[in-house]
Short mmCIF file of C-alpha atoms in Angstrom, two decimals:
data_model
loop_
_atom_site.label_atom_id
_atom_site.label_comp_id
_atom_site.label_asym_id
_atom_site.label_seq_id
_atom_site.Cartn_x
_atom_site.Cartn_y
_atom_site.Cartn_z
CA MET A 1 -24.09 -4.46 7.84
CA SER A 2 -23.35 -5.04 4.10
CA PRO A 3 -22.08 -8.56 3.38
CA GLN A 4 -18.61 -9.47 3.09
CA PRO A 5 -17.20 -11.12 0.21
CA ASN A 6 -15.58 -14.29 1.29
CA LEU A 7 -12.17 -13.68 2.24
CA THR A 8 -9.14 -15.65 3.33
CA TRP A 9 -8.37 -14.63 6.95
CA GLN A 10 -4.83 -15.00 8.52
CA LYS A 11 -4.48 -14.93 12.22
CA SER A 12 -1.58 -12.74 13.48
CA SER A 13 1.28 -14.45 14.64
CA TYR A 14 0.99 -12.31 17.83
CA SER A 15 -2.23 -13.48 18.67
CA SER A 16 -2.50 -16.28 21.37
CA GLU A 17 -4.35 -19.75 20.87
CA ALA A 18 -6.97 -18.53 23.12
CA SER A 19 -9.15 -15.47 22.59
CA SER A 20 -8.85 -11.91 21.36
CA CYS A 21 -7.24 -13.19 18.13
CA VAL A 22 -6.72 -10.40 15.38
CA TYR A 23 -7.16 -11.50 11.48
CA LEU A 24 -6.31 -9.94 8.42
CA ALA A 25 -7.51 -10.51 5.15
CA THR A 26 -6.98 -8.56 1.72
CA ALA A 27 -10.13 -7.85 -0.32
CA PRO A 28 -10.53 -7.94 -3.98
CA ASP A 29 -10.33 -4.03 -4.22
CA THR A 30 -6.82 -4.76 -2.52
CA THR A 31 -7.86 -2.94 0.82
CA LEU A 32 -7.22 -4.47 4.18
CA ARG A 33 -9.72 -6.02 6.34
CA LEU A 34 -9.05 -6.51 9.98
CA ARG A 35 -11.12 -8.06 12.54
CA GLU A 36 -10.77 -9.82 16.22
CA SER A 37 -11.93 -13.15 16.99
CA ASP A 38 -14.40 -11.89 19.82
CA GLU A 39 -16.59 -9.70 17.37
CA PRO A 40 -15.88 -11.25 13.96
CA ASP A 41 -18.71 -9.54 12.45
CA LEU A 42 -17.27 -6.15 12.97
CA VAL A 43 -14.41 -5.62 10.41
CA LEU A 44 -12.38 -2.53 9.99
CA HIS A 45 -11.29 -1.67 6.25
CA THR A 46 -7.87 0.21 5.86
CA SER A 47 -5.36 0.67 3.39
CA HIS A 48 -1.79 -1.01 3.59
CA ALA A 49 -0.06 2.47 3.86
CA ALA A 50 -2.23 3.04 6.67
CA LEU A 51 -1.65 -0.12 8.64
CA ALA A 52 2.18 0.10 8.08
CA ALA A 53 2.05 3.62 9.27
CA LEU A 54 0.06 2.38 12.52
CA ILE A 55 2.42 -0.67 13.15
CA ALA A 56 5.33 1.88 12.78
CA ALA A 57 3.72 4.49 15.28
CA VAL A 58 3.24 1.25 18.03
CA LYS A 59 6.83 0.28 17.62
CA ARG A 60 8.07 3.71 18.10
CA GLY A 61 6.05 3.94 21.29
CA GLU A 62 3.83 6.75 19.86
CA VAL A 63 0.60 4.88 20.02
CA LYS A 64 -0.41 2.40 22.94
CA ALA A 65 -1.10 -1.24 21.62
#
């Protein structure tokens, strides 16, 4: 895995205080990074538009969260 730049991670407001928290950061190239607290070294890369489309689909019930 390639090293990650220093990112400022923000925990999702929907994450509980226990485990399975979702974190989001904006990379220097303005793409988004997502990770889960149980596997912090596994980082997904996405765009703002793709994440917004996923969230909208979940809210419409088209995708199960």
